[in-house]
PDB file of C-alpha atoms and ligand atoms in Angstrom:
ATOM      1  CA  MET A  22      59.487   3.258 112.185  1.00 93.00           C
ATOM      2  CA  VAL A  23      60.085   5.285 109.035  1.00 98.00           C
ATOM      3  CA  LYS A  24      57.151   6.141 106.754  1.00 98.00           C
ATOM      4  CA  ILE A  25      57.890   5.726 103.068  1.00 98.00           C
ATOM      5  CA  LEU A  26      57.552   8.719 100.752  1.00 98.00           C
ATOM      6  CA  ASP A  27      56.300   6.758  97.766  1.00 98.00           C
ATOM      7  CA  GLY A  28      57.565   8.671  94.747  1.00 98.00           C
ATOM      8  CA  LYS A  29      56.532   5.927  92.357  1.00 98.00           C
ATOM      9  CA  ALA A  30      52.860   6.071  93.379  1.00 98.00           C
ATOM     10  CA  LEU A  31      52.848   9.873  93.331  1.00 98.00           C
ATOM     11  CA  ALA A  32      54.469   9.882  89.871  1.00 98.00           C
ATOM     12  CA  GLU A  33      51.756   7.491  88.634  1.00 98.00           C
ATOM     13  CA  ASP A  34      49.036   9.872  89.893  1.00 98.00           C
ATOM     14  CA  ILE A  35      50.714  12.847  88.243  1.00 98.00           C
ATOM     15  CA  LEU A  36      51.105  10.999  84.923  1.00 98.00           C
ATOM     16  CA  GLU A  37      47.422   9.977  84.978  1.00 98.00           C
ATOM     17  CA  GLN A  38      46.385  13.589  85.574  1.00 98.00           C
ATOM     18  CA  LEU A  39      48.605  14.783  82.725  1.00 98.00           C
ATOM     19  CA  LYS A  40      47.131  12.141  80.413  1.00 98.00           C
ATOM     20  CA  LYS A  41      43.603  13.437  81.091  1.00 98.00           C
ATOM     21  CA  GLN A  42      44.726  17.028  80.556  1.00 98.00           C
ATOM     22  CA  ILE A  43      46.394  16.160  77.225  1.00 98.00           C
ATOM     23  CA  LEU A  44      43.192  14.500  75.927  1.00 98.00           C
ATOM     24  CA  ARG A  45      41.640  17.989  75.866  1.00 97.00           C
ATOM     25  CA  PHE A  46      44.499  19.532  73.855  1.00 97.00           C
ATOM     26  CA  GLU A  47      44.257  20.248  70.106  1.00 96.00           C
ATOM     27  CA  ARG A  48      47.452  18.324  69.411  1.00 97.00           C
ATOM     28  CA  PRO A  49      49.927  16.266  71.469  1.00 98.00           C
ATOM     29  CA  PRO A  50      52.592  18.285  73.288  1.00 98.00           C
ATOM     30  CA  GLU A  51      55.900  17.806  71.463  1.00 98.00           C
ATOM     31  CA  LEU A  52      59.096  17.080  73.403  1.00 99.00           C
ATOM     32  CA  HIS A  53      62.491  16.721  71.699  1.00 99.00           C
ATOM     33  CA  ILE A  54      65.218  14.822  73.522  1.00 98.00           C
ATOM     34  CA  ILE A  55      68.814  15.186  72.342  1.00 98.00           C
ATOM     35  CA  LEU A  56      71.130  12.372  73.407  1.00 98.00           C
ATOM     36  CA  VAL A  57      74.812  12.619  72.510  1.00 98.00           C
ATOM     37  CA  GLY A  58      76.870   9.430  72.768  1.00 97.00           C
ATOM     38  CA  GLU A  59      76.012   6.105  74.291  1.00 94.00           C
ATOM     39  CA  GLU A  60      76.453   6.440  78.042  1.00 93.00           C
ATOM     40  CA  SER A  61      74.450   3.565  79.481  1.00 92.00           C
ATOM     41  CA  ALA A  62      72.844   5.462  82.401  1.00 93.00           C
ATOM     42  CA  SER A  63      71.766   8.275  80.048  1.00 96.00           C
ATOM     43  CA  GLN A  64      70.275   5.751  77.646  1.00 97.00           C
ATOM     44  CA  ILE A  65      68.200   4.242  80.460  1.00 96.00           C
ATOM     45  CA  TYR A  66      66.960   7.674  81.631  1.00 96.00           C
ATOM     46  CA  VAL A  67      66.049   8.657  78.070  1.00 98.00           C
ATOM     47  CA  GLN A  68      64.151   5.409  77.529  1.00 98.00           C
ATOM     48  CA  GLN A  69      62.176   6.084  80.731  1.00 97.00           C
ATOM     49  CA  LYS A  70      61.291   9.568  79.460  1.00 98.00           C
ATOM     50  CA  LEU A  71      60.221   8.219  76.051  1.00 98.00           C
ATOM     51  CA  LYS A  72      58.103   5.448  77.590  1.00 98.00           C
ATOM     52  CA  ALA A  73      56.290   7.769  80.015  1.00 98.00           C
ATOM     53  CA  SER A  74      55.711  10.295  77.205  1.00 98.00           C
ATOM     54  CA  GLN A  75      54.143   7.669  74.994  1.00 98.00           C
ATOM     55  CA  ARG A  76      51.947   6.470  77.845  1.00 98.00           C
ATOM     56  CA  ILE A  77      50.377   9.876  78.484  1.00 98.00           C
ATOM     57  CA  GLY A  78      50.178  11.160  74.898  1.00 98.00           C
ATOM     58  CA  VAL A  79      53.228  13.403  74.687  1.00 98.00           C
ATOM     59  CA  SER A  80      54.885  13.130  71.286  1.00 98.00           C
ATOM     60  CA  ALA A  81      58.528  12.624  72.283  1.00 98.00           C
ATOM     61  CA  GLN A  82      61.174  12.549  69.574  1.00 98.00           C
ATOM     62  CA  LEU A  83      64.681  11.298  70.201  1.00 98.00           C
ATOM     63  CA  HIS A  84      67.676  12.793  68.406  1.00 98.00           C
ATOM     64  CA  SER A  85      70.438  10.285  69.033  1.00 98.00           C
ATOM     65  CA  LEU A  86      73.758  11.813  67.983  1.00 98.00           C
ATOM     66  CA  PRO A  87      77.233  10.215  67.849  1.00 98.00           C
ATOM     67  CA  SER A  88      79.657  11.178  70.646  1.00 98.00           C
ATOM     68  CA  SER A  89      82.057  12.553  67.991  1.00 98.00           C
ATOM     69  CA  ILE A  90      79.557  15.206  66.843  1.00 98.00           C
ATOM     70  CA  ALA A  91      80.807  18.815  66.835  1.00 98.00           C
ATOM     71  CA  GLN A  92      79.349  21.279  69.347  1.00 98.00           C
ATOM     72  CA  ASN A  93      78.193  23.533  66.482  1.00 98.00           C
ATOM     73  CA  GLU A  94      76.141  20.755  64.966  1.00 98.00           C
ATOM     74  CA  VAL A  95      74.287  20.218  68.253  1.00 98.00           C
ATOM     75  CA  ILE A  96      73.676  23.964  68.411  1.00 98.00           C
ATOM     76  CA  SER A  97      72.359  23.957  64.804  1.00 98.00           C
ATOM     77  CA  LEU A  98      69.859  21.238  65.714  1.00 98.00           C
ATOM     78  CA  ILE A  99      68.724  23.195  68.782  1.00 99.00           C
ATOM     79  CA  GLN A 100      68.293  26.357  66.675  1.00 98.00           C
ATOM     80  CA  GLN A 101      66.195  24.423  64.196  1.00 98.00           C
ATOM     81  CA  LEU A 102      63.985  23.098  67.010  1.00 98.00           C
ATOM     82  CA  ASN A 103      63.758  26.578  68.583  1.00 98.00           C
ATOM     83  CA  ALA A 104      62.433  27.901  65.266  1.00 98.00           C
ATOM     84  CA  THR A 105      59.798  25.165  64.829  1.00 98.00           C
ATOM     85  CA  SER A 106      56.524  26.408  66.295  1.00 96.00           C
ATOM     86  CA  THR A 107      55.111  22.932  67.087  1.00 97.00           C
ATOM     87  CA  VAL A 108      58.130  22.042  69.244  1.00 98.00           C
ATOM     88  CA  ASP A 109      57.079  22.716  72.845  1.00 98.00           C
ATOM     89  CA  GLY A 110      60.016  21.343  74.835  1.00 98.00           C
ATOM     90  CA  ILE A 111      63.689  20.604  74.192  1.00 99.00           C
ATOM     91  CA  ILE A 112      66.084  18.794  76.524  1.00 98.00           C
ATOM     92  CA  VAL A 113      69.688  17.753  76.079  1.00 98.00           C
ATOM     93  CA  GLN A 114      70.487  14.728  78.223  1.00 98.00           C
ATOM     94  CA  LEU A 115      73.499  15.346  80.487  1.00 98.00           C
ATOM     95  CA  PRO A 116      76.368  14.600  80.854  1.00 97.00           C
ATOM     96  CA  LEU A 117      77.765  15.500  77.438  1.00 98.00           C
ATOM     97  CA  PRO A 118      81.094  14.326  75.944  1.00 98.00           C
ATOM     98  CA  HIS A 119      84.056  16.388  77.187  1.00 97.00           C
ATOM     99  CA  HIS A 120      84.522  18.378  73.955  1.00 98.00           C
ATOM    100  CA  ILE A 121      81.012  19.832  74.268  1.00 98.00           C
ATOM    101  CA  ASP A 122      80.401  22.613  76.801  1.00 98.00           C
ATOM    102  CA  PRO A 123      77.038  21.981  78.514  1.00 98.00           C
ATOM    103  CA  ARG A 124      76.683  25.667  79.413  1.00 98.00           C
ATOM    104  CA  VAL A 125      76.901  26.742  75.761  1.00 98.00           C
ATOM    105  CA  ILE A 126      74.442  24.024  74.734  1.00 98.00           C
ATOM    106  CA  ILE A 127      71.917  24.905  77.448  1.00 98.00           C
ATOM    107  CA  GLU A 128      72.124  28.599  76.583  1.00 98.00           C
ATOM    108  CA  ALA A 129      71.252  27.772  72.964  1.00 99.00           C
ATOM    109  CA  ILE A 130      67.826  26.424  73.999  1.00 99.00           C
ATOM    110  CA  ASP A 131      64.949  28.910  73.809  1.00 98.00           C
ATOM    111  CA  PRO A 132      64.093  29.547  77.515  1.00 98.00           C
ATOM    112  CA  LYS A 133      60.388  29.099  76.632  1.00 98.00           C
ATOM    113  CA  LYS A 134      61.160  25.533  75.489  1.00 98.00           C
ATOM    114  CA  ASP A 135      63.682  24.755  78.253  1.00 98.00           C
ATOM    115  CA  VAL A 136      61.557  22.188  80.106  1.00 98.00           C
ATOM    116  CA  ASP A 137      64.609  21.061  82.135  1.00 98.00           C
ATOM    117  CA  GLY A 138      64.744  24.585  83.596  1.00 98.00           C
ATOM    118  CA  PHE A 139      68.551  24.741  83.244  1.00 98.00           C
ATOM    119  CA  HIS A 140      68.799  27.871  81.058  1.00 98.00           C
ATOM    120  CA  PRO A 141      70.352  30.849  82.944  1.00 98.00           C
ATOM    121  CA  MET A 142      67.108  32.791  82.348  1.00 98.00           C
ATOM    122  CA  ASN A 143      65.062  30.059  84.056  1.00 98.00           C
ATOM    123  CA  LEU A 144      67.539  29.567  86.913  1.00 98.00           C
ATOM    124  CA  GLY A 145      67.590  33.364  87.372  1.00 98.00           C
ATOM    125  CA  LYS A 146      63.789  33.472  87.524  1.00 98.00           C
ATOM    126  CA  LEU A 147      63.844  30.692  90.118  1.00 98.00           C
ATOM    127  CA  VAL A 148      66.225  32.752  92.284  1.00 98.00           C
ATOM    128  CA  ARG A 149      63.822  35.717  91.939  1.00 98.00           C
ATOM    129  CA  ASN A 150      60.979  33.439  93.082  1.00 98.00           C
ATOM    130  CA  GLU A 151      59.122  33.889  89.791  1.00 98.00           C
ATOM    131  CA  PRO A 152      59.955  30.579  88.081  1.00 98.00           C
ATOM    132  CA  ASP A 153      58.679  29.478  84.675  1.00 98.00           C
ATOM    133  CA  PHE A 154      60.268  26.020  84.665  1.00 98.00           C
ATOM    134  CA  ILE A 155      61.657  24.433  87.823  1.00 98.00           C
ATOM    135  CA  PRO A 156      64.219  21.636  87.196  1.00 98.00           C
ATOM    136  CA  ALA A 157      62.470  18.268  87.345  1.00 98.00           C
ATOM    137  CA  THR A 158      64.172  16.602  90.309  1.00 98.00           C
ATOM    138  CA  PRO A 159      63.833  19.596  92.683  1.00 98.00           C
ATOM    139  CA  LEU A 160      60.216  20.047  91.521  1.00 98.00           C
ATOM    140  CA  GLY A 161      59.561  16.364  92.276  1.00 98.00           C
ATOM    141  CA  ILE A 162      60.930  16.791  95.799  1.00 98.00           C
ATOM    142  CA  LEU A 163      58.593  19.763  96.379  1.00 98.00           C
ATOM    143  CA  GLU A 164      55.678  17.660  95.099  1.00 98.00           C
ATOM    144  CA  LEU A 165      56.533  14.909  97.595  1.00 98.00           C
ATOM    145  CA  PHE A 166      56.520  17.403 100.489  1.00 98.00           C
ATOM    146  CA  ARG A 167      53.202  18.789  99.238  1.00 98.00           C
ATOM    147  CA  ALA A 168      51.576  15.382  98.743  1.00 98.00           C
ATOM    148  CA  TYR A 169      52.637  14.048 102.168  1.00 98.00           C
ATOM    149  CA  GLU A 170      51.940  17.391 103.891  1.00 98.00           C
ATOM    150  CA  ILE A 171      55.470  17.576 105.271  1.00 98.00           C
ATOM    151  CA  GLU A 172      55.803  20.828 107.197  1.00 98.00           C
ATOM    152  CA  THR A 173      58.882  22.697 105.960  1.00 98.00           C
ATOM    153  CA  GLN A 174      58.349  26.190 107.348  1.00 98.00           C
ATOM    154  CA  GLY A 175      60.928  27.150 109.970  1.00 98.00           C
ATOM    155  CA  LYS A 176      62.728  23.816 109.627  1.00 98.00           C
ATOM    156  CA  HIS A 177      66.435  23.357 109.137  1.00 98.00           C
ATOM    157  CA  CYS A 178      67.043  21.745 105.747  1.00 99.00           C
ATOM    158  CA  VAL A 179      70.505  20.394 105.022  1.00 99.00           C
ATOM    159  CA  VAL A 180      71.282  19.789 101.350  1.00 98.00           C
ATOM    160  CA  LEU A 181      74.248  17.586 100.531  1.00 98.00           C
ATOM    161  CA  GLY A 182      75.533  18.512  97.061  1.00 98.00           C
ATOM    162  CA  ARG A 183      75.551  21.729  95.050  1.00 98.00           C
ATOM    163  CA  SER A 184      74.973  20.615  91.449  1.00 98.00           C
ATOM    164  CA  MET A 185      73.086  22.740  88.947  1.00 97.00           C
ATOM    165  CA  LEU A 186      70.656  19.854  88.425  1.00 97.00           C
ATOM    166  CA  VAL A 187      69.642  19.272  92.043  1.00 98.00           C
ATOM    167  CA  GLY A 188      71.640  20.694  94.982  1.00 98.00           C
ATOM    168  CA  MET A 189      71.663  24.388  94.041  1.00 98.00           C
ATOM    169  CA  PRO A 190      68.059  24.710  92.817  1.00 98.00           C
ATOM    170  CA  ILE A 191      66.546  22.682  95.686  1.00 98.00           C
ATOM    171  CA  SER A 192      68.529  24.784  98.215  1.00 98.00           C
ATOM    172  CA  ILE A 193      67.081  27.963  96.735  1.00 98.00           C
ATOM    173  CA  LEU A 194      63.568  26.522  96.593  1.00 98.00           C
ATOM    174  CA  MET A 195      63.660  25.282 100.199  1.00 99.00           C
ATOM    175  CA  ALA A 196      64.815  28.727 101.371  1.00 98.00           C
ATOM    176  CA  SER A 197      62.282  30.616  99.199  1.00 98.00           C
ATOM    177  CA  LYS A 198      59.226  32.323 100.646  1.00 98.00           C
ATOM    178  CA  ASN A 199      56.861  29.551  99.525  1.00 98.00           C
ATOM    179  CA  SER A 200      55.054  26.495 100.749  1.00 98.00           C
ATOM    180  CA  PRO A 201      56.875  24.107 100.649  1.00 98.00           C
ATOM    181  CA  GLY A 202      59.819  26.352 101.482  1.00 98.00           C
ATOM    182  CA  ASN A 203      60.594  28.880 104.230  1.00 98.00           C
ATOM    183  CA  CYS A 204      63.388  26.664 105.548  1.00 98.00           C
ATOM    184  CA  THR A 205      66.736  27.638 106.968  1.00 98.00           C
ATOM    185  CA  VAL A 206      69.060  25.959 104.486  1.00 98.00           C
ATOM    186  CA  THR A 207      72.611  24.692 104.885  1.00 98.00           C
ATOM    187  CA  ILE A 208      74.452  23.465 101.781  1.00 98.00           C
ATOM    188  CA  CYS A 209      77.211  20.924 102.427  1.00 98.00           C
ATOM    189  CA  HIS A 210      79.655  19.809  99.736  1.00 97.00           C
ATOM    190  CA  SER A 211      82.990  18.118  99.237  1.00 95.00           C
ATOM    191  CA  TYR A 212      84.847  20.940 101.035  1.00 97.00           C
ATOM    192  CA  THR A 213      82.574  20.965 104.110  1.00 97.00           C
ATOM    193  CA  PRO A 214      84.466  19.625 107.146  1.00 97.00           C
ATOM    194  CA  ASN A 215      82.444  17.502 109.612  1.00 96.00           C
ATOM    195  CA  ILE A 216      79.163  17.209 107.727  1.00 97.00           C
ATOM    196  CA  ASP A 217      77.920  15.145 110.686  1.00 97.00           C
ATOM    197  CA  VAL A 218      77.690  18.352 112.732  1.00 98.00           C
ATOM    198  CA  TYR A 219      75.171  19.787 110.231  1.00 98.00           C
ATOM    199  CA  LEU A 220      73.313  16.527 109.670  1.00 98.00           C
ATOM    200  CA  LYS A 221      72.665  16.158 113.407  1.00 98.00           C
ATOM    201  CA  GLN A 222      70.819  19.501 113.332  1.00 98.00           C
ATOM    202  CA  ALA A 223      68.802  18.765 110.194  1.00 98.00           C
ATOM    203  CA  ASP A 224      65.014  18.362 110.289  1.00 99.00           C
ATOM    204  CA  ILE A 225      65.084  17.700 106.543  1.00 99.00           C
ATOM    205  CA  VAL A 226      68.040  16.114 104.732  1.00 98.00           C
ATOM    206  CA  ILE A 227      68.277  16.130 100.924  1.00 98.00           C
ATOM    207  CA  VAL A 228      71.141  13.922  99.803  1.00 98.00           C
ATOM    208  CA  ALA A 229      72.451  14.429  96.271  1.00 98.00           C
ATOM    209  CA  ILE A 230      76.153  13.659  96.430  1.00 96.00           C
ATOM    210  CA  GLY A 231      76.314  10.661  94.118  1.00 95.00           C
ATOM    211  CA  LYS A 232      78.139   8.363  96.587  1.00 96.00           C
ATOM    212  CA  PRO A 233      76.557   4.959  97.159  1.00 96.00           C
ATOM    213  CA  ARG A 234      75.476   4.225 100.764  1.00 96.00           C
ATOM    214  CA  PHE A 235      77.379   7.240 102.122  1.00 96.00           C
ATOM    215  CA  ILE A 236      74.915   8.378 104.806  1.00 98.00           C
ATOM    216  CA  HIS A 237      74.272   6.234 107.887  1.00 98.00           C
ATOM    217  CA  GLY A 238      71.286   6.700 110.187  1.00 98.00           C
ATOM    218  CA  SER A 239      73.615   7.318 113.153  1.00 98.00           C
ATOM    219  CA  MET A 240      74.627  10.614 111.466  1.00 98.00           C
ATOM    220  CA  LEU A 241      71.041  11.921 111.476  1.00 98.00           C
ATOM    221  CA  LYS A 242      68.684  13.635 113.913  1.00 98.00           C
ATOM    222  CA  GLU A 243      65.754  11.628 115.342  1.00 98.00           C
ATOM    223  CA  HIS A 244      62.472  11.999 113.372  1.00 98.00           C
ATOM    224  CA  CYS A 245      64.073  13.784 110.426  1.00 98.00           C
ATOM    225  CA  VAL A 246      62.830  13.618 106.831  1.00 99.00           C
ATOM    226  CA  VAL A 247      65.282  12.028 104.383  1.00 98.00           C
ATOM    227  CA  VAL A 248      65.181  12.551 100.615  1.00 98.00           C
ATOM    228  CA  ASP A 249      67.692  10.392  98.768  1.00 98.00           C
ATOM    229  CA  VAL A 250      68.416  11.588  95.227  1.00 98.00           C
ATOM    230  CA  GLY A 251      71.242   9.095  94.601  1.00 96.00           C
ATOM    231  CA  ILE A 252      70.823   6.045  92.402  1.00 95.00           C
ATOM    232  CA  HIS A 253      73.584   3.492  91.933  1.00 94.00           C
ATOM    233  CA  LYS A 254      73.905   0.002  90.577  1.00 92.00           C
ATOM    234  CA  ILE A 255      76.215  -1.985  92.814  1.00 89.00           C
ATOM    235  CA  SER A 256      77.538  -5.456  92.217  1.00 87.00           C
ATOM    236  CA  ASN A 257      77.640  -7.996  95.044  1.00 81.00           C
ATOM    237  CA  GLY A 258      80.672  -9.691  93.506  1.00 82.00           C
ATOM    238  CA  GLU A 259      78.793 -12.864  92.562  1.00 85.00           C
ATOM    239  CA  GLY A 260      77.613 -11.611  89.194  1.00 86.00           C
ATOM    240  CA  LYS A 261      74.454 -10.086  90.706  1.00 90.00           C
ATOM    241  CA  SER A 262      73.719  -6.412  91.161  1.00 91.00           C
ATOM    242  CA  SER A 263      71.289  -4.272  93.113  1.00 93.00           C
ATOM    243  CA  VAL A 264      70.199  -0.646  93.126  1.00 95.00           C
ATOM    244  CA  CYS A 265      70.918   1.638  96.088  1.00 96.00           C
ATOM    245  CA  GLY A 266      70.958   5.318  96.959  1.00 97.00           C
ATOM    246  CA  ASP A 267      73.343   7.685  98.753  1.00 97.00           C
ATOM    247  CA  VAL A 268      71.740   6.632 102.061  1.00 98.00           C
ATOM    248  CA  ILE A 269      72.081   3.256 103.822  1.00 98.00           C
ATOM    249  CA  TRP A 270      68.368   2.400 103.827  1.00 98.00           C
ATOM    250  CA  GLU A 271      68.454  -0.202 106.648  1.00 97.00           C
ATOM    251  CA  SER A 272      70.289   2.222 108.941  1.00 98.00           C
ATOM    252  CA  ILE A 273      67.591   4.925 108.936  1.00 98.00           C
ATOM    253  CA  GLN A 274      64.572   2.714 109.720  1.00 98.00           C
ATOM    254  CA  GLU A 275      64.403   3.664 113.410  1.00 98.00           C
ATOM    255  CA  VAL A 276      65.783   7.196 113.027  1.00 98.00           C
ATOM    256  CA  ALA A 277      63.917   8.973 110.235  1.00 98.00           C
ATOM    257  CA  ALA A 278      60.206   9.861 110.364  1.00 98.00           C
ATOM    258  CA  PHE A 279      59.855   9.889 106.559  1.00 98.00           C
ATOM    259  CA  ALA A 280      62.196   8.774 103.781  1.00 98.00           C
ATOM    260  CA  THR A 281      62.294   8.154 100.039  1.00 98.00           C
ATOM    261  CA  PRO A 282      63.338   4.629  99.003  1.00 98.00           C
ATOM    262  CA  VAL A 283      65.712   3.866  96.131  1.00 98.00           C
ATOM    263  CA  PRO A 284      64.405   2.776  93.702  1.00 96.00           C
ATOM    264  CA  GLY A 285      60.844   4.122  93.785  1.00 97.00           C
ATOM    265  CA  GLY A 286      61.477   7.492  95.436  1.00 98.00           C
ATOM    266  CA  VAL A 287      62.744  10.566  93.633  1.00 98.00           C
ATOM    267  CA  GLY A 288      63.606   8.846  90.304  1.00 97.00           C
ATOM    268  CA  PRO A 289      60.073   8.289  88.942  1.00 97.00           C
ATOM    269  CA  LEU A 290      59.123  11.824  89.979  1.00 98.00           C
ATOM    270  CA  THR A 291      61.904  13.314  87.856  1.00 98.00           C
ATOM    271  CA  VAL A 292      60.257  11.870  84.745  1.00 98.00           C
ATOM    272  CA  ALA A 293      56.749  12.914  85.836  1.00 98.00           C
ATOM    273  CA  MET A 294      57.875  16.482  86.523  1.00 98.00           C
ATOM    274  CA  LEU A 295      59.708  16.769  83.186  1.00 98.00           C
ATOM    275  CA  LEU A 296      56.398  15.901  81.522  1.00 98.00           C
ATOM    276  CA  THR A 297      54.548  18.346  83.787  1.00 98.00           C
ATOM    277  CA  ASN A 298      56.910  21.053  82.520  1.00 98.00           C
ATOM    278  CA  THR A 299      56.342  19.881  78.933  1.00 98.00           C
ATOM    279  CA  VAL A 300      52.563  20.183  79.313  1.00 98.00           C
ATOM    280  CA  GLN A 301      53.065  23.652  80.789  1.00 98.00           C
ATOM    281  CA  ALA A 302      55.309  24.601  77.844  1.00 98.00           C
ATOM    282  CA  TYR A 303      52.617  23.362  75.431  1.00 98.00           C
ATOM    283  CA  ALA A 304      49.953  25.451  77.174  1.00 97.00           C
ATOM    284  CA  LEU A 305      52.131  28.582  77.063  1.00 96.00           C
ATOM    285  CA  ASN A 306      52.996  27.916  73.411  1.00 94.00           C
ATOM    286  CA  ALA A 307      49.308  27.381  72.495  1.00 94.00           C
ATOM    287  CA  PHE A 308      48.406  30.616  74.282  1.00 92.00           C
ATOM    288  CA  ARG A 309      51.112  32.578  72.446  1.00 89.00           C
ATOM    289  CA  THR A 310      50.032  31.043  69.110  1.00 88.00           C
ATOM    290  CA  SER A 311      46.417  31.999  69.803  1.00 87.00           C
ATOM    291  CA  LEU A 312      47.544  35.621  70.132  1.00 86.00           C
ATOM    292  CA  ASP A 313      49.457  35.558  66.823  1.00 80.00           C
ATOM    293  CA  TRP A 314      46.500  36.525  64.617  1.00 72.00           C
ATOM    294  CA  MET A 315      45.733  39.618  66.705  1.00 71.00           C
TER     295      MET A 315
HETATM  296  N1  GUN B  21      71.017  13.926  83.538  1.00 66.59           N
HETATM  297  C1  GUN B  21      70.667  13.543  84.788  1.00 66.59           C
HETATM  298  N2  GUN B  21      69.502  14.130  85.155  1.00 66.59           N
HETATM  299  C2  GUN B  21      69.125  14.906  84.123  1.00 66.59           C
HETATM  300  C3  GUN B  21      67.993  15.755  83.901  1.00 66.59           C
HETATM  301  O1  GUN B  21      67.118  15.944  84.748  1.00 66.59           O
HETATM  302  N3  GUN B  21      67.961  16.378  82.687  1.00 66.59           N
HETATM  303  C4  GUN B  21      68.936  16.214  81.751  1.00 66.59           C
HETATM  304  N4  GUN B  21      68.815  16.885  80.611  1.00 66.59           N
HETATM  305  N5  GUN B  21      69.992  15.439  81.933  1.00 66.59           N
HETATM  306  C5  GUN B  21      70.077  14.783  83.105  1.00 66.59           C
END
């Protein structure tokens, strides 16, 4: 029978620890969230980030911009926030409207304030195994492995998906000379033929393909560890809806040794790790400021 990797409980613990840490700070850490347009999923994620921030004493400020805004105006706002010394963290909620290039926007953020860890400088440092900010979802997955003492060294980890947000960074982290880490990693994506062949050899499976109920337990190796990053709202056709992941939860009960549920798995950890990065950015900022008078 599968053991649940309870991301919600772990996220609660992390948020409580952050709250205690923040009580000792001279001022609240300041996080600025830029939201362009009105995509409903993005609005929900941003609300979750604002609520958790408020709960632990992070001062989170939302900049809600119309979807018609010009790219240059978003960049001007970022430059203004970069130049404000009390701003510790800046994130731009993705996806952005089609006329705005996310790469240009992310590059405009000061890497020291890039608490999403998406800036090329931060992704480059992660590849060099000297990260400043690790993207929140991959960092949450590492925290789960740490908290549940899941052995990763020498294991075969199959990552489904190669996005900048999850698939690519978690693949690098799982292969890195770290604990958790030291895995042999296979990345599968939309051009991989016969993903079943790889899944059957996987001790650890990280699924981030964004397809509801795509992975069935019969595709997996006995006693594997399953991390499901997907989150989807599906309608049952009778006006009701439910939330599911990329994995068919019922089908893995007798196959997997450990698995993250959806909801309550990776999702809450993403928020907790964003705030962990924000607290880290505050501490680095406070340290730099303390050196200014010298
Ligand atoms: N959209 C989906 N996940 C994320 C995230 O972690 N950060 C940002 N900025 N946008 C997202």
